Amino acid sequence: MNRCALALLLFTTLAWADEPQLRVQARLVPGDAVVVGEAVQLQVDVLTDSWFTRGASLPELSLAGTDVMPPNGEAEHLSQTIQGQTFSGLRYTYRITPTQAQAFSIAPLTVRATPAQASHELSGQTPALTFRASLPEGSAPASRYWRPARCA
C-alpha cells in the first residue's frame, strides 16, 4: 500500500510541476509624466511558459479626468526570457488621455487567461501605477479641465 501512495504522491507532484505559469506585467509608455491631451499607453503583458488557447480577459479601466480607450481586441505577440526561462505572450494596450492636470493612480488590474495544459483558468495582477498630467507650457490655469477635440 505504501508503494501505491508513494507513486500517487510522485505522480501528483509531477503533474503539479507541469502546471503552466502565468505572469502579468504592466508599464506606462512614454512614462509617468505627460501633458494634458497627450495620450499615455498602459501596456499589459500577459505571459506564459506554455501557450494560450485563446486571448486573455482584461477588465475595463475607468479613470476620472481621463478618456480611456480599451485594447481593441488585438494584441502584439512577444517573447521574453525571465530568469533563464522563455515566456511567450500577448501585449494589450489601453490608451489613456488625461483631460485634467493632476496625478492619476491606476489600481492593479486582474487579468485572466487559460494557458494550454492548465487545469483551470489562471489570473494575475498588474502592479499599481501612477502618472502625472501637467498643463501644456504657456497654458492658463483656467484651462485645467481642457478636453481634446474628438474626431467624428
XYZ file of C-alpha atoms in Angstrom:
152
model
C 0.000 0.000 0.000
C 2.859 2.386 0.736
C 4.171 1.950 -2.845
C 0.808 2.991 -4.257
C 0.706 6.043 -2.013
C 4.269 6.954 -2.960
C 3.533 6.501 -6.675
C 0.400 8.638 -6.372
C 2.322 11.341 -4.499
C 5.074 11.322 -7.139
C 2.542 11.498 -9.982
C 0.662 14.357 -8.285
C 3.922 16.258 -7.681
C 4.988 15.828 -11.317
C 1.581 16.907 -12.601
C 1.659 19.995 -10.362
C 5.189 20.879 -11.505
C 3.993 20.832 -15.115
C 1.210 23.357 -14.480
C 1.960 26.342 -16.731
C 2.790 29.719 -15.240
C 1.001 32.996 -15.903
C 2.824 36.278 -15.436
C 1.298 39.725 -15.835
C 3.401 42.851 -16.249
C 2.462 46.468 -16.957
C 4.186 49.703 -17.860
C 3.327 53.251 -18.904
C 4.664 54.463 -22.256
C 6.172 57.026 -22.775
C 6.500 57.261 -18.995
C 4.880 58.626 -15.866
C 4.673 62.281 -16.967
C 2.503 63.572 -19.816
C 0.801 66.769 -20.900
C -2.989 67.143 -20.695
C -4.420 65.960 -24.014
C -1.407 63.754 -24.749
C -2.029 60.005 -24.626
C -0.137 57.621 -22.400
C -0.252 53.906 -23.134
C -0.808 51.342 -20.416
C 0.830 48.235 -21.878
C -0.222 44.983 -20.206
C 1.898 41.917 -20.986
C 0.295 38.528 -20.330
C 2.976 35.815 -20.425
C 3.104 32.039 -20.059
C 5.749 29.343 -20.308
C 3.218 27.354 -22.366
C 0.931 28.905 -24.992
C -2.550 30.386 -24.894
C -5.635 28.568 -26.075
C -7.341 31.967 -26.570
C -6.791 35.626 -25.726
C -6.704 36.953 -22.186
C -9.650 38.547 -20.436
C -8.867 42.097 -19.325
C -11.026 44.338 -17.125
C -12.476 47.695 -18.059
C -10.423 50.662 -16.950
C -12.040 53.905 -15.858
C -10.108 56.876 -14.504
C -11.869 60.115 -13.578
C -10.375 63.022 -15.504
C -9.313 60.900 -18.483
C -10.622 59.393 -21.682
C -9.694 55.699 -21.832
C -9.693 53.602 -24.991
C -9.544 49.899 -24.084
C -7.495 47.371 -26.052
C -9.239 46.834 -29.386
C -9.145 43.049 -29.177
C -5.848 42.827 -30.995
C -2.643 42.013 -29.186
C 1.026 42.177 -30.068
C 2.849 38.840 -29.771
C 6.004 38.845 -27.687
C 8.645 36.585 -26.213
C 10.700 37.241 -23.102
C 13.315 35.409 -21.069
C 12.738 35.613 -17.311
C 15.352 34.036 -15.037
C 16.583 31.850 -17.892
C 13.112 30.590 -18.813
C 11.364 31.515 -22.062
C 7.873 33.006 -21.838
C 5.645 33.895 -24.761
C 2.674 36.118 -24.570
C 0.460 38.920 -25.693
C 0.697 42.678 -25.142
C -2.556 44.585 -24.773
C -2.639 48.386 -24.819
C -5.026 50.807 -23.117
C -4.782 54.379 -24.443
C -5.316 56.939 -21.678
C -5.721 60.656 -22.466
C -5.841 62.921 -19.397
C -8.246 65.846 -19.583
C -7.143 67.371 -16.276
C -3.804 68.424 -14.856
C -3.308 66.166 -11.830
C -1.769 62.929 -10.590
C -3.517 59.687 -11.578
C -3.370 56.297 -9.891
C -4.158 53.075 -11.729
C -5.176 50.345 -9.301
C -3.987 46.790 -10.007
C -5.940 45.140 -12.820
C -6.798 41.441 -12.631
C -6.137 39.602 -15.893
C -7.467 36.099 -16.577
C -6.139 33.605 -19.125
C -6.020 29.887 -19.801
C -2.614 28.666 -20.948
C -2.523 25.346 -22.774
C -2.167 22.378 -20.415
C -3.563 24.371 -17.480
C -6.060 22.509 -15.335
C -8.067 25.736 -14.836
C -8.184 29.435 -15.714
C -5.300 31.380 -14.160
C -5.205 35.013 -13.083
C -2.588 37.615 -12.327
C -2.494 41.288 -11.394
C -0.701 44.272 -12.787
C 1.207 46.428 -10.324
C -0.360 49.702 -9.209
C 0.932 52.521 -11.416
C 0.847 56.312 -11.248
C 1.392 59.131 -13.687
C 1.059 62.896 -13.670
C -0.527 65.108 -16.299
C 0.525 68.741 -16.471
C -0.828 71.659 -18.454
C 0.831 72.423 -21.782
C 3.531 75.061 -21.497
C 2.038 78.559 -21.661
C -1.495 77.417 -20.769
C -3.563 79.436 -18.360
C -4.548 77.723 -15.103
C -8.223 78.202 -16.087
C -7.736 75.507 -18.729
C -7.297 72.831 -16.043
C -10.314 70.966 -17.427
C -9.274 71.018 -21.036
C -10.807 68.425 -23.357
C -9.115 67.412 -26.610
C -11.174 67.719 -29.793
C -12.846 64.468 -30.830
C -12.748 63.242 -34.391
C -16.082 62.307 -35.908
